[in-house]
Coordinates of C-alpha atoms in Angstrom, one line a residue:
Chain A
M1 CA -5.6 -48.3 -81.1
H2 CA -5.5 -50.5 -78.1
S3 CA -7.9 -52.9 -76.5
F4 CA -9.1 -52.1 -73.0
K5 CA -7.0 -54.9 -71.6
E6 CA -3.8 -53.5 -73.2
L7 CA -4.8 -50.0 -71.8
I8 CA -5.2 -51.4 -68.3
A9 CA -1.8 -53.0 -68.5
Q10 CA -0.2 -49.7 -69.9
F11 CA -1.9 -47.6 -67.3
S12 CA -1.0 -49.9 -64.4
Q13 CA 2.6 -50.2 -65.4
Q14 CA 3.1 -46.4 -64.8
F15 CA 0.6 -45.9 -62.1
D16 CA 2.0 -48.6 -59.9
Q17 CA 5.5 -47.0 -60.1
W18 CA 4.2 -43.8 -58.5
H19 CA 4.8 -43.7 -54.8
F20 CA 4.1 -41.5 -51.8
P21 CA 7.0 -40.1 -49.8
E22 CA 8.4 -42.3 -46.9
E23 CA 7.5 -39.9 -44.1
P24 CA 5.4 -39.4 -42.1
K25 CA 5.0 -43.1 -42.2
R26 CA 1.5 -43.5 -40.7
L27 CA 0.1 -41.0 -43.1
Y28 CA 1.6 -42.4 -46.3
N29 CA 1.2 -46.0 -45.3
A30 CA -2.5 -45.4 -44.9
A31 CA -2.6 -43.7 -48.3
S32 CA -0.6 -46.6 -49.9
H33 CA -2.8 -49.2 -48.4
I34 CA -5.8 -48.4 -50.6
L35 CA -3.7 -48.4 -53.8
Q36 CA -2.0 -51.7 -52.9
I37 CA -5.3 -53.6 -52.6
G38 CA -5.9 -53.1 -56.3
G39 CA -9.0 -52.2 -58.2
K40 CA -10.0 -52.5 -61.8
R41 CA -8.6 -49.1 -62.9
I42 CA -11.7 -48.7 -65.1
R43 CA -11.8 -44.9 -64.8
P44 CA -8.3 -44.1 -66.0
V45 CA -8.8 -46.6 -68.8
L46 CA -11.9 -44.7 -69.8
C47 CA -9.8 -41.6 -69.9
L48 CA -7.2 -43.2 -72.2
M49 CA -10.1 -44.5 -74.4
G50 CA -11.7 -41.1 -74.6
N51 CA -8.3 -39.8 -75.9
E52 CA -7.8 -42.6 -78.3
L53 CA -11.2 -42.3 -79.9
F54 CA -10.0 -39.0 -81.4
D55 CA -6.3 -39.1 -81.6
E56 CA -3.1 -41.0 -80.7
L57 CA -2.6 -41.5 -76.9
H58 CA -1.1 -38.5 -75.3
Q59 CA 1.0 -38.5 -72.1
D60 CA -1.5 -36.1 -70.5
A61 CA -4.2 -38.8 -70.7
F62 CA -2.0 -40.9 -68.4
Q63 CA -1.5 -37.9 -66.1
V64 CA -5.3 -37.3 -65.9
G65 CA -5.9 -41.0 -65.6
N66 CA -3.6 -41.1 -62.5
A67 CA -5.5 -38.1 -61.1
V68 CA -8.9 -39.8 -61.7
E69 CA -7.8 -43.1 -60.2
L70 CA -6.2 -41.4 -57.2
F71 CA -9.5 -39.4 -56.7
H72 CA -11.6 -42.6 -56.8
N73 CA -9.4 -44.2 -54.2
F74 CA -9.6 -41.0 -52.0
T75 CA -13.4 -41.3 -52.1
L76 CA -13.2 -45.0 -51.1
I77 CA -11.1 -44.2 -48.0
H78 CA -13.5 -41.4 -46.8
D79 CA -16.7 -43.3 -47.8
D80 CA -15.5 -46.3 -45.8
I81 CA -15.0 -44.1 -42.7
M82 CA -18.5 -42.6 -43.2
D83 CA -20.1 -46.0 -43.7
K84 CA -18.0 -47.7 -41.0
A85 CA -17.1 -50.4 -43.5
P86 CA -14.6 -52.9 -42.2
I87 CA -13.7 -54.7 -45.5
R88 CA -13.0 -53.4 -49.0
R89 CA -11.9 -55.6 -51.9
G90 CA -11.4 -58.5 -49.4
H91 CA -8.9 -56.5 -47.3
Q92 CA -9.3 -54.4 -44.1
T93 CA -10.3 -50.8 -44.9
V94 CA -7.8 -48.0 -44.3
H95 CA -9.4 -46.7 -41.2
T96 CA -9.7 -50.2 -39.7
V97 CA -5.9 -50.6 -39.9
Y98 CA -4.7 -47.0 -39.3
G99 CA -7.6 -45.4 -37.4
D100 CA -10.0 -42.6 -38.5
P101 CA -7.5 -39.7 -38.1
A102 CA -4.8 -41.1 -40.3
A103 CA -7.4 -42.3 -42.8
I104 CA -9.1 -38.9 -43.0
L105 CA -5.7 -37.3 -43.5
A106 CA -4.5 -39.9 -46.1
G107 CA -7.6 -39.1 -48.1
D108 CA -6.9 -35.4 -47.9
V109 CA -3.3 -35.7 -49.0
M110 CA -4.4 -37.9 -51.9
L111 CA -6.9 -35.3 -53.0
I112 CA -4.2 -32.6 -53.0
N113 CA -2.0 -35.0 -55.1
V114 CA -4.9 -35.3 -57.6
Y115 CA -4.4 -31.6 -58.4
E116 CA -0.6 -32.0 -58.5
M117 CA -1.2 -34.4 -61.3
L118 CA -3.8 -32.3 -63.1
N119 CA -1.5 -29.3 -62.8
K120 CA 1.0 -31.1 -65.1
V121 CA -1.2 -31.2 -68.2
Q122 CA -0.6 -28.8 -71.1
S123 CA -1.7 -25.2 -70.3
R124 CA -3.8 -25.0 -73.5
Y125 CA -6.6 -27.2 -71.9
K126 CA -5.6 -27.1 -68.2
Q127 CA -8.5 -24.8 -67.2
R128 CA -11.0 -26.9 -69.0
I129 CA -9.6 -30.2 -67.6
I130 CA -9.8 -28.9 -64.0
T131 CA -13.3 -27.4 -64.6
V132 CA -14.7 -30.7 -65.9
F133 CA -12.9 -32.7 -63.2
N134 CA -14.1 -30.4 -60.4
K135 CA -17.7 -30.5 -61.5
A136 CA -17.6 -34.3 -61.3
A137 CA -15.7 -34.3 -58.0
I138 CA -18.2 -32.0 -56.3
E139 CA -21.1 -34.1 -57.7
V140 CA -19.5 -37.3 -56.3
C141 CA -19.5 -35.7 -52.8
E142 CA -23.1 -34.5 -53.3
G143 CA -24.1 -38.0 -54.3
Q144 CA -22.5 -39.5 -51.2
Q145 CA -24.4 -37.0 -49.0
I146 CA -27.7 -37.8 -50.7
D147 CA -27.0 -41.5 -50.4
M148 CA -26.5 -41.0 -46.6
D149 CA -29.7 -38.9 -46.4
F150 CA -31.6 -41.7 -48.2
E151 CA -30.2 -44.2 -45.7
Q152 CA -32.1 -42.4 -43.0
M153 CA -35.4 -42.6 -44.9
E154 CA -38.0 -45.4 -45.3
P155 CA -37.8 -47.0 -48.8
E156 CA -41.3 -45.6 -49.7
Q157 CA -40.1 -42.1 -49.0
V158 CA -37.4 -42.3 -51.7
Q159 CA -38.6 -41.4 -55.1
Y160 CA -37.3 -43.6 -57.9
D161 CA -36.1 -40.6 -60.0
D162 CA -34.3 -39.1 -57.1
Y163 CA -32.6 -42.4 -56.5
V164 CA -31.5 -42.6 -60.2
R165 CA -30.1 -39.1 -59.8
M166 CA -28.2 -40.0 -56.7
I167 CA -26.7 -43.1 -58.3
G168 CA -25.7 -40.9 -61.3
L169 CA -23.9 -38.5 -59.0
K170 CA -22.3 -41.1 -56.7
T171 CA -21.1 -43.6 -59.3
S172 CA -21.6 -42.4 -62.9
V173 CA -20.4 -38.8 -63.2
L174 CA -16.7 -39.8 -62.6
L175 CA -16.9 -42.5 -65.3
A176 CA -18.5 -40.0 -67.6
A177 CA -16.0 -37.2 -66.8
S178 CA -13.1 -39.7 -67.3
L179 CA -14.3 -40.2 -70.9
Q180 CA -14.8 -36.5 -71.4
L181 CA -11.4 -35.6 -70.0
G182 CA -9.8 -38.1 -72.4
A183 CA -11.9 -36.6 -75.3
I184 CA -10.6 -33.1 -74.4
I185 CA -7.0 -34.3 -74.6
G186 CA -7.7 -36.1 -77.8
G187 CA -9.1 -33.0 -79.4
G188 CA -12.8 -34.1 -79.7
S189 CA -15.3 -31.3 -80.4
E190 CA -17.5 -30.0 -77.6
G191 CA -20.4 -31.9 -79.0
N192 CA -18.5 -35.1 -79.1
Q193 CA -17.2 -34.5 -75.6
E194 CA -20.8 -34.3 -74.4
H195 CA -21.7 -37.5 -76.2
M196 CA -18.7 -39.2 -74.5
Y197 CA -20.0 -37.9 -71.1
A198 CA -23.5 -39.1 -71.7
F199 CA -22.3 -42.5 -72.9
G200 CA -20.3 -42.9 -69.6
K201 CA -23.2 -41.6 -67.4
N202 CA -25.7 -44.1 -68.9
I203 CA -23.2 -47.0 -68.8
G204 CA -22.6 -46.2 -65.1
I205 CA -26.3 -46.4 -64.2
A206 CA -26.8 -49.5 -66.3
F207 CA -23.8 -51.1 -64.5
Q208 CA -25.3 -50.2 -61.1
I209 CA -28.7 -51.8 -61.9
Q210 CA -26.8 -54.9 -63.0
D211 CA -24.8 -54.8 -59.8
D212 CA -27.9 -54.7 -57.7
F213 CA -29.5 -57.5 -59.9
L214 CA -26.5 -59.8 -59.5
D215 CA -26.3 -59.2 -55.8
A216 CA -29.9 -60.5 -55.6
F217 CA -30.2 -63.0 -58.4
G218 CA -26.6 -63.7 -59.5
D219 CA -24.9 -67.1 -59.0
P220 CA -22.9 -66.5 -55.8
D221 CA -20.2 -68.9 -57.0
K222 CA -19.6 -66.8 -60.1
F223 CA -20.3 -63.4 -58.6
G224 CA -17.9 -63.9 -55.7
K225 CA -20.2 -62.3 -53.1
Q226 CA -22.7 -63.6 -50.6
Q227 CA -26.1 -63.9 -52.4
G228 CA -28.6 -61.3 -51.2
G229 CA -26.0 -59.3 -49.2
D230 CA -27.9 -56.1 -50.0
I231 CA -31.2 -57.7 -48.9
L232 CA -29.7 -58.9 -45.6
V233 CA -28.8 -55.3 -44.6
N234 CA -32.0 -53.7 -46.1
K235 CA -29.8 -51.7 -48.5
K236 CA -31.7 -49.3 -50.7
T237 CA -31.2 -50.7 -54.2
F238 CA -32.9 -50.3 -57.6
L239 CA -34.7 -53.5 -56.9
L240 CA -36.0 -52.7 -53.4
L241 CA -37.2 -49.2 -54.4
K242 CA -38.9 -50.5 -57.5
A243 CA -40.5 -53.4 -55.5
F244 CA -42.2 -50.8 -53.3
E245 CA -43.6 -49.2 -56.4
L246 CA -44.7 -52.5 -58.1
C247 CA -45.9 -54.5 -55.1
N248 CA -49.6 -54.6 -54.0
A249 CA -50.4 -53.6 -50.4
A250 CA -50.2 -57.1 -49.0
Q251 CA -46.8 -57.7 -50.7
K252 CA -45.5 -54.4 -49.4
A253 CA -46.6 -55.3 -45.8
E254 CA -44.8 -58.6 -46.1
L255 CA -41.7 -57.0 -47.5
K256 CA -41.6 -54.5 -44.6
K257 CA -42.1 -57.2 -42.1
L258 CA -39.2 -59.2 -43.6
M259 CA -37.0 -56.1 -43.4
D260 CA -38.0 -55.5 -39.8
T261 CA -37.8 -59.0 -38.4
H262 CA -34.8 -60.6 -40.4
P263 CA -36.1 -64.2 -40.4
D264 CA -33.5 -66.9 -41.4
D265 CA -35.1 -67.3 -44.8
K266 CA -35.3 -63.6 -45.4
V267 CA -33.2 -63.6 -48.6
A268 CA -35.3 -66.4 -50.3
R269 CA -38.6 -64.8 -49.3
V270 CA -37.6 -61.3 -50.4
L271 CA -36.4 -62.8 -53.7
D272 CA -39.8 -64.6 -54.1
L273 CA -41.5 -61.3 -53.5
F274 CA -39.2 -59.6 -56.1
R275 CA -40.2 -62.3 -58.6
S276 CA -43.9 -62.0 -57.8
C277 CA -44.0 -58.3 -58.5
K278 CA -41.6 -58.8 -61.5
V279 CA -38.8 -56.6 -60.3
D280 CA -36.3 -59.0 -61.9
A281 CA -37.7 -58.6 -65.4
W282 CA -38.1 -54.9 -64.8
A283 CA -34.4 -54.6 -63.8
E284 CA -33.3 -56.3 -67.0
K285 CA -35.4 -54.0 -69.1
E286 CA -34.3 -50.9 -67.2
K287 CA -30.6 -51.8 -67.6
E288 CA -31.2 -52.4 -71.3
R289 CA -32.9 -48.9 -71.5
F290 CA -29.8 -47.1 -70.1
Q291 CA -27.5 -49.3 -72.1
Q292 CA -29.4 -48.3 -75.3
Q293 CA -29.2 -44.7 -74.4
A294 CA -25.4 -45.0 -73.9
F295 CA -24.9 -46.7 -77.3
A296 CA -27.0 -44.0 -79.0
H297 CA -24.6 -41.4 -77.8
L298 CA -21.6 -43.4 -78.9
E299 CA -23.2 -43.8 -82.3
D300 CA -23.6 -40.1 -82.7
I301 CA -19.9 -39.5 -82.4
A302 CA -18.6 -38.9 -85.9
V303 CA -15.5 -41.0 -86.0
L304 CA -14.8 -44.3 -87.9
S305 CA -16.8 -47.1 -86.2
A306 CA -13.6 -49.1 -85.9
R307 CA -12.3 -46.6 -83.4
K308 CA -15.3 -47.2 -81.2
K309 CA -14.6 -50.9 -80.9
P310 CA -12.6 -50.8 -77.6
L311 CA -15.3 -48.8 -76.0
M312 CA -18.0 -51.2 -77.2
E313 CA -15.8 -54.1 -75.8
L314 CA -15.4 -52.4 -72.4
A315 CA -19.2 -51.7 -72.2
D316 CA -19.8 -55.3 -73.0
F317 CA -17.3 -56.4 -70.4
L318 CA -18.9 -54.2 -67.8
L319 CA -22.6 -54.9 -68.6
N320 CA -22.7 -58.5 -69.6
R321 CA -20.5 -60.0 -66.9
Q322 CA -22.0 -63.0 -65.1
Q323 CA -19.4 -62.6 -62.3
Chain B
M1 CA -1.2 0.7 -50.5
H2 CA -3.6 -0.4 -47.9
S3 CA -3.3 -1.1 -44.2
F4 CA -4.0 -4.7 -43.1
K5 CA -7.2 -3.6 -41.5
E6 CA -8.4 -2.1 -44.8
L7 CA -7.4 -5.3 -46.6
I8 CA -9.3 -7.5 -44.1
A9 CA -12.4 -5.4 -44.8
Q10 CA -11.9 -5.5 -48.6
F11 CA -11.3 -9.3 -48.5
S12 CA -14.2 -10.1 -46.2
Q13 CA -16.6 -7.9 -48.2
Q14 CA -16.2 -10.3 -51.2
F15 CA -15.4 -13.5 -49.4
D16 CA -18.6 -13.3 -47.3
Q17 CA -20.7 -12.9 -50.4
W18 CA -19.6 -16.3 -51.7
H19 CA -21.9 -19.1 -50.9
F20 CA -22.2 -22.9 -51.3
P21 CA -25.2 -24.3 -53.2
E22 CA -28.5 -24.9 -51.3
E23 CA -28.6 -28.7 -51.8
P24 CA -27.7 -31.2 -50.4
K25 CA -28.6 -29.2 -47.3
R26 CA -26.7 -31.2 -44.7
L27 CA -23.5 -31.1 -46.7
Y28 CA -23.5 -27.4 -47.4
N29 CA -24.9 -26.4 -44.0
A30 CA -21.9 -28.2 -42.5
A31 CA -19.5 -26.4 -44.8
S32 CA -21.1 -23.0 -44.2
H33 CA -21.0 -23.5 -40.5
I34 CA -17.2 -23.1 -40.2
L35 CA -17.2 -20.0 -42.4
Q36 CA -20.0 -18.4 -40.5
I37 CA -18.2 -18.6 -37.1
G38 CA -15.6 -16.2 -38.4
G39 CA -11.9 -16.1 -38.1
K40 CA -9.3 -13.4 -38.5
R41 CA -8.7 -14.0 -42.3
I42 CA -5.0 -13.5 -41.7
R43 CA -3.9 -15.8 -44.6
P44 CA -5.8 -14.2 -47.4
V45 CA -4.7 -10.8 -46.2
L46 CA -1.1 -12.0 -46.3
C47 CA -1.8 -12.9 -49.9
L48 CA -3.1 -9.5 -50.7
M49 CA -0.1 -7.9 -49.0
G50 CA 2.3 -10.1 -50.9
N51 CA 0.7 -8.8 -54.1
E52 CA 0.8 -5.2 -52.9
L53 CA 4.4 -5.2 -51.9
F54 CA 5.3 -5.4 -55.6
D55 CA 2.3 -4.0 -57.6
E56 CA -1.2 -2.8 -57.5
L57 CA -3.8 -5.2 -56.1
H58 CA -4.9 -7.7 -58.7
Q59 CA -8.2 -9.6 -58.7
D60 CA -6.3 -12.8 -58.8
A61 CA -5.0 -12.1 -55.3
F62 CA -8.5 -12.1 -54.0
Q63 CA -9.2 -15.3 -55.8
V64 CA -6.1 -17.0 -54.3
G65 CA -7.0 -15.4 -51.0
N66 CA -10.4 -17.0 -51.1
A67 CA -8.7 -20.4 -51.9
V68 CA -6.3 -20.1 -49.0
E69 CA -9.0 -19.1 -46.5
L70 CA -11.2 -21.9 -47.7
F71 CA -8.3 -24.4 -47.4
H72 CA -7.6 -23.2 -43.9
N73 CA -11.2 -23.7 -42.9
F74 CA -11.2 -27.2 -44.5
T75 CA -8.2 -28.1 -42.3
L76 CA -10.0 -26.8 -39.2
I77 CA -13.1 -29.1 -39.9
H78 CA -11.0 -32.2 -40.4
D79 CA -8.5 -31.4 -37.6
D80 CA -11.4 -31.0 -35.2
I81 CA -12.7 -34.4 -36.1
M82 CA -9.3 -36.0 -35.6
D83 CA -8.8 -34.2 -32.3
K84 CA -12.4 -34.8 -31.2
A85 CA -12.6 -31.1 -30.4
P86 CA -16.1 -30.0 -29.3
I87 CA -15.5 -26.2 -29.5
R88 CA -13.9 -23.9 -32.0
R89 CA -13.9 -20.1 -31.8
G90 CA -16.5 -20.3 -29.0
H91 CA -19.0 -22.3 -31.2
Q92 CA -19.7 -26.0 -31.5
T93 CA -17.5 -27.7 -34.1
V94 CA -18.9 -28.8 -37.4
H95 CA -18.8 -32.6 -36.6
T96 CA -20.4 -31.9 -33.2
V97 CA -23.4 -30.3 -34.9
Y98 CA -23.6 -32.4 -38.2
G99 CA -21.8 -35.6 -37.3
D100 CA -18.5 -37.0 -38.6
P101 CA -19.7 -38.2 -42.0
A102 CA -21.2 -34.8 -43.1
A103 CA -18.2 -33.0 -41.6
I104 CA -15.7 -35.2 -43.5
L105 CA -17.6 -34.6 -46.7
A106 CA -18.0 -30.9 -46.1
G107 CA -14.2 -30.6 -45.8
D108 CA -13.7 -32.6 -49.0
V109 CA -16.1 -30.5 -51.0
M110 CA -14.4 -27.3 -49.6
L111 CA -11.0 -28.7 -50.7
I112 CA -12.3 -29.3 -54.3
N113 CA -13.7 -25.7 -54.3
V114 CA -10.3 -24.4 -53.3
Y115 CA -9.0 -25.6 -56.7
E116 CA -12.1 -24.2 -58.5
M117 CA -10.9 -20.9 -57.2
L118 CA -7.2 -21.4 -58.0
N119 CA -8.3 -22.5 -61.5
K120 CA -9.6 -19.0 -62.2
V121 CA -6.2 -17.2 -62.0
Q122 CA -4.4 -16.1 -65.2
S123 CA -2.9 -18.9 -67.1
R124 CA 0.6 -17.3 -67.2
Y125 CA 1.2 -18.1 -63.6
K126 CA -1.5 -20.8 -62.9
Q127 CA 0.9 -23.7 -62.9
R128 CA 3.3 -21.9 -60.5
I129 CA 0.4 -20.9 -58.2
I130 CA -1.0 -24.4 -57.9
T131 CA 2.5 -25.9 -57.4
V132 CA 3.4 -23.5 -54.5
F133 CA -0.1 -24.0 -53.0
N134 CA 0.1 -27.8 -53.2
K135 CA 3.5 -27.9 -51.6
A136 CA 2.1 -26.0 -48.6
A137 CA -1.1 -28.0 -48.5
I138 CA 0.7 -31.3 -48.4
E139 CA 3.0 -30.0 -45.7
V140 CA 0.0 -28.9 -43.6
C141 CA -1.3 -32.5 -43.8
E142 CA 2.1 -33.9 -42.9
G143 CA 2.4 -31.5 -40.0
Q144 CA -0.9 -32.6 -38.6
Q145 CA 0.2 -36.3 -38.8
I146 CA 3.5 -35.6 -37.1
D147 CA 1.6 -33.6 -34.4
M148 CA -0.7 -36.6 -33.8
D149 CA 2.4 -38.9 -33.7
F150 CA 4.0 -36.6 -31.1
E151 CA 0.9 -36.8 -29.0
Q152 CA 1.5 -40.5 -28.6
M153 CA 5.0 -39.9 -27.3
E154 CA 6.4 -38.9 -23.9
P155 CA 7.6 -35.2 -23.9
E156 CA 11.3 -36.3 -23.5
Q157 CA 11.1 -38.4 -26.6
V158 CA 10.2 -35.4 -28.8
Q159 CA 13.3 -33.6 -30.0
Y160 CA 13.0 -29.8 -29.9
D161 CA 14.2 -29.4 -33.6
D162 CA 11.6 -31.9 -34.7
Y163 CA 8.9 -30.0 -32.8
V164 CA 9.9 -26.7 -34.5
R165 CA 9.8 -28.5 -37.8
M166 CA 6.3 -29.9 -37.0
I167 CA 5.0 -26.4 -36.0
G168 CA 6.5 -25.0 -39.1
L169 CA 4.6 -27.5 -41.3
K170 CA 1.3 -27.4 -39.3
T171 CA 1.0 -23.7 -38.8
S172 CA 3.6 -21.7 -40.7
V173 CA 3.9 -22.9 -44.3
L174 CA 0.4 -21.8 -45.2
L175 CA 1.1 -18.3 -43.9
A176 CA 4.4 -18.4 -45.8
A177 CA 2.8 -19.7 -49.0
S178 CA 0.1 -17.1 -48.8
L179 CA 2.7 -14.3 -48.9
Q180 CA 4.6 -16.1 -51.7
L181 CA 1.4 -16.6 -53.8
G182 CA 0.7 -12.9 -53.5
A183 CA 4.2 -12.1 -54.5
I184 CA 3.9 -14.3 -57.6
I185 CA 0.7 -12.4 -58.6
G186 CA 2.4 -9.1 -57.9
G187 CA 5.3 -10.0 -60.1
G188 CA 8.0 -10.3 -57.4
S189 CA 11.3 -12.0 -58.5
E190 CA 11.9 -15.6 -57.5
G191 CA 14.4 -14.4 -54.9
N192 CA 11.9 -12.0 -53.4
Q193 CA 9.2 -14.7 -53.4
E194 CA 11.6 -16.8 -51.3
H195 CA 12.2 -13.9 -48.9
M196 CA 8.4 -13.5 -48.6
Y197 CA 8.0 -17.2 -47.9
A198 CA 10.8 -17.2 -45.2
F199 CA 9.4 -14.0 -43.6
G200 CA 6.0 -15.7 -43.2
K201 CA 7.5 -19.0 -42.0
N202 CA 9.5 -17.3 -39.2
I203 CA 6.6 -15.1 -38.2
G204 CA 4.4 -18.2 -38.0
I205 CA 6.8 -19.9 -35.6
A206 CA 7.3 -16.8 -33.5
F207 CA 3.6 -16.5 -33.3
Q208 CA 3.2 -20.0 -32.1
I209 CA 5.8 -19.5 -29.4
Q210 CA 4.0 -16.4 -28.2
D211 CA 0.7 -18.3 -28.3
D212 CA 2.1 -21.0 -26.0
F213 CA 3.6 -18.3 -23.8
L214 CA 0.4 -16.4 -23.4
D215 CA -1.6 -19.6 -22.7
A216 CA 0.7 -20.2 -19.7
F217 CA 1.8 -16.7 -18.5
G218 CA -0.7 -14.3 -20.2
D219 CA -3.4 -12.4 -18.4
P220 CA -6.5 -14.6 -18.7
D221 CA -8.8 -11.5 -18.7
K222 CA -6.9 -10.0 -21.7
F223 CA -6.1 -13.3 -23.5
G224 CA -9.7 -14.5 -23.3
K225 CA -8.8 -18.1 -22.5
Q226 CA -8.5 -20.1 -19.3
Q227 CA -4.9 -19.6 -18.0
G228 CA -2.9 -22.8 -18.3
G229 CA -5.3 -24.6 -20.6
D230 CA -2.4 -26.3 -22.4
I231 CA -0.9 -27.3 -19.0
L232 CA -4.1 -28.8 -17.8
V233 CA -4.3 -31.2 -20.7
N234 CA -0.5 -31.9 -20.8
K235 CA -0.4 -30.4 -24.3
K236 CA 3.1 -30.6 -25.9
T237 CA 4.1 -26.9 -26.3
F238 CA 7.3 -25.1 -26.9
L239 CA 7.4 -24.4 -23.1
L240 CA 6.8 -28.0 -22.0
L241 CA 9.4 -29.5 -24.3
K242 CA 12.0 -26.9 -23.4
A243 CA 11.3 -27.4 -19.7
F244 CA 12.2 -31.0 -20.1
E245 CA 15.5 -29.9 -21.6
L246 CA 16.3 -27.2 -19.1
C247 CA 15.1 -28.8 -15.8
N248 CA 17.3 -30.8 -13.5
A249 CA 16.4 -34.4 -12.6
A250 CA 14.4 -33.5 -9.5
Q251 CA 12.4 -30.8 -11.4
K252 CA 11.8 -33.2 -14.2
A253 CA 10.4 -35.8 -11.8
E254 CA 8.1 -33.3 -10.2
L255 CA 6.9 -32.1 -13.6
K256 CA 6.1 -35.7 -14.7
K257 CA 4.3 -36.3 -11.4
L258 CA 2.2 -33.2 -11.9
M259 CA 1.3 -34.3 -15.4
D260 CA 0.3 -37.8 -14.2
T261 CA -1.6 -36.8 -11.1
H262 CA -3.4 -33.6 -12.0
P263 CA -3.5 -32.0 -8.5
D264 CA -5.9 -29.0 -8.1
D265 CA -2.9 -26.6 -8.0
K266 CA -1.3 -28.2 -11.1
V267 CA -1.2 -25.0 -13.2
A268 CA 0.4 -22.8 -10.6
R269 CA 3.0 -25.5 -9.7
V270 CA 3.9 -26.2 -13.3
L271 CA 4.3 -22.4 -13.9
D272 CA 6.6 -22.2 -10.8
L273 CA 8.7 -25.0 -12.3
F274 CA 8.7 -23.2 -15.7
R275 CA 9.9 -20.1 -14.0
S276 CA 12.6 -21.9 -11.9
C277 CA 14.1 -23.4 -15.0
K278 CA 13.7 -20.1 -16.8
V279 CA 11.5 -21.4 -19.6
D280 CA 9.6 -18.1 -19.6
A281 CA 12.7 -16.0 -20.3
W282 CA 13.9 -18.5 -22.9
A283 CA 10.5 -18.3 -24.7
E284 CA 10.7 -14.5 -25.0
K285 CA 14.2 -14.8 -26.5
E286 CA 13.3 -17.7 -28.8
K287 CA 10.3 -15.7 -30.1
E288 CA 12.6 -12.7 -30.6
R289 CA 15.1 -14.9 -32.5
F290 CA 12.4 -16.0 -35.1
Q291 CA 11.0 -12.5 -35.3
Q292 CA 14.5 -11.2 -36.1
Q293 CA 15.0 -13.8 -38.8
A294 CA 11.6 -12.8 -40.3
F295 CA 12.5 -9.2 -40.4
A296 CA 15.9 -9.9 -41.9
H297 CA 14.2 -11.5 -44.9
L298 CA 11.8 -8.6 -45.2
E299 CA 14.7 -6.2 -45.2
D300 CA 16.4 -8.1 -48.0
I301 CA 13.5 -7.4 -50.4
A302 CA 14.5 -4.6 -52.7
V303 CA 11.4 -2.4 -52.7
L304 CA 10.8 1.0 -51.1
S305 CA 10.6 0.5 -47.4
A306 CA 7.3 2.5 -47.3
R307 CA 5.8 -0.5 -49.2
K308 CA 6.8 -2.8 -46.4
K309 CA 4.9 -0.8 -43.7
P310 CA 1.6 -2.8 -43.8
L311 CA 3.6 -6.1 -43.4
M312 CA 5.5 -4.6 -40.5
E313 CA 2.3 -3.5 -38.9
L314 CA 0.7 -6.9 -39.3
A315 CA 3.8 -8.6 -37.8
D316 CA 3.6 -6.2 -34.9
F317 CA -0.1 -6.9 -34.5
L318 CA 0.4 -10.7 -34.5
L319 CA 3.6 -10.8 -32.3
N320 CA 3.0 -8.1 -29.8
R321 CA -0.5 -8.7 -28.8
Q322 CA -1.2 -9.0 -25.1
Q323 CA -4.6 -10.5 -25.8

């Protein structure tokens, strides 16, 4: 058994050794760029943990972890093009440095390499691994499209349940599938695989609620981001959508006016509104609700509770961070 | 045994029944758009033929054919974004109708579906199928990047051999791999698989030379394109690159001037130059050279020559078209 910090170190040690070919330079420099600017490697570690919950770590879990991490980075490159994002993890985005064409192509070649990695796992579970992976991969794309569709709509037009579903697709199914893929390799039963998946899916949504909460109410010194960054750009978040449900007509009108006019004190005034309609308290409860659902699924997995410790630690790290 | 026309009909009959999900609409309408505007379905038919050269048609050849055709259409969507192409097969391109973000995402979701199809083949050759497919898929991306790199260079800077290699990657390896994948399913030996691959690769290059030749010298009424379309936009083609090798200094200077100044009679004058330095005769010989290499590989495959007839017919259809 390993702690998640040990697993991150083990995973990175082999993942960072893997390299793209030298030529064509522009293509592979673009692909390498996103890998070199880091990332927390949470998804592959979930895959290793899913394996280790049921059995000793198997080489295939590293292989699938590599695939999942590469896929995640592929989505970041293409999402940044779609969102015209200039900065990612404090560095220029791939398309900003190499242009859209090389960035599109770098993402494509990374996605093909994902399947080169998945193709290396043992044939006894290869079909199942690729099936579970593909389901999540397609859902991630669908989530990105729904997110872009929502961006074109007014906040009141977006139903809360649809928003939760979108966040689930865009950010949680890959976490969930990573755990499930690990469980497949570790020999977990189908029922246990499903519990792993549900644990990951709920943790992912709880994490996103917290992320939205910290962007608004977090200590910017600890959180490392500008406070209210989401508010400044009118981003649809759990908080904003819920505010439109909880506010009265006058508050709603004020919120809309602030979103339309961008006064200098916009962030402070939106936060005041959020507090008046108790969106902050709601968010803490809502995060707690998803977190409890996650832990209920983890509890239902019939293995010694000591084996679950690293997963509990990781969930705690993800969901109770102040920074 | 089936003729290639019968195989196109059989393939299309099942391929056209396959559909993307309904939602998210924008994503899947974008993906469906490229499939609805047709295409010759040459690659999947090569896969069926590769199978049938060695054995009865197997369902897996249709599955892999679907994957190859879907992959080809994915590359068209993304290439059209990179090239900012407004028209494809006489219709608006996907990104023109749906915007770059949905077009990028539609390509991505198609590529994932490619592997969903490949994942359905029998496990006894699944690893080999995915390995051969991935090699070609990566090379297609590399070819696209090299092509874009060449577009930034002066024609004299591009070496002829490098250009042939680029065309091989961008347009021929997928034809070659389609045949090889079919041969794997049909149970062809490794040596025969390699002959199939080399046959396809050489046919692909010969086809591209012919395509460049017809764009310049073909009868526009029969060919269905504007005569000299490539010349008008200074596209690097087999003819242009070879002209820079074969022309004398004065001819070269004139060619460059025509490319820089775009006079009204540009096409006619470039064609005159091509004829003066005998690029037209060279192209016919060069096409013949690749065609001969292709047929030598086909001859070396030890099956009854009657089984090779559909492949000969297809090669003849591709390489001796006047339109």
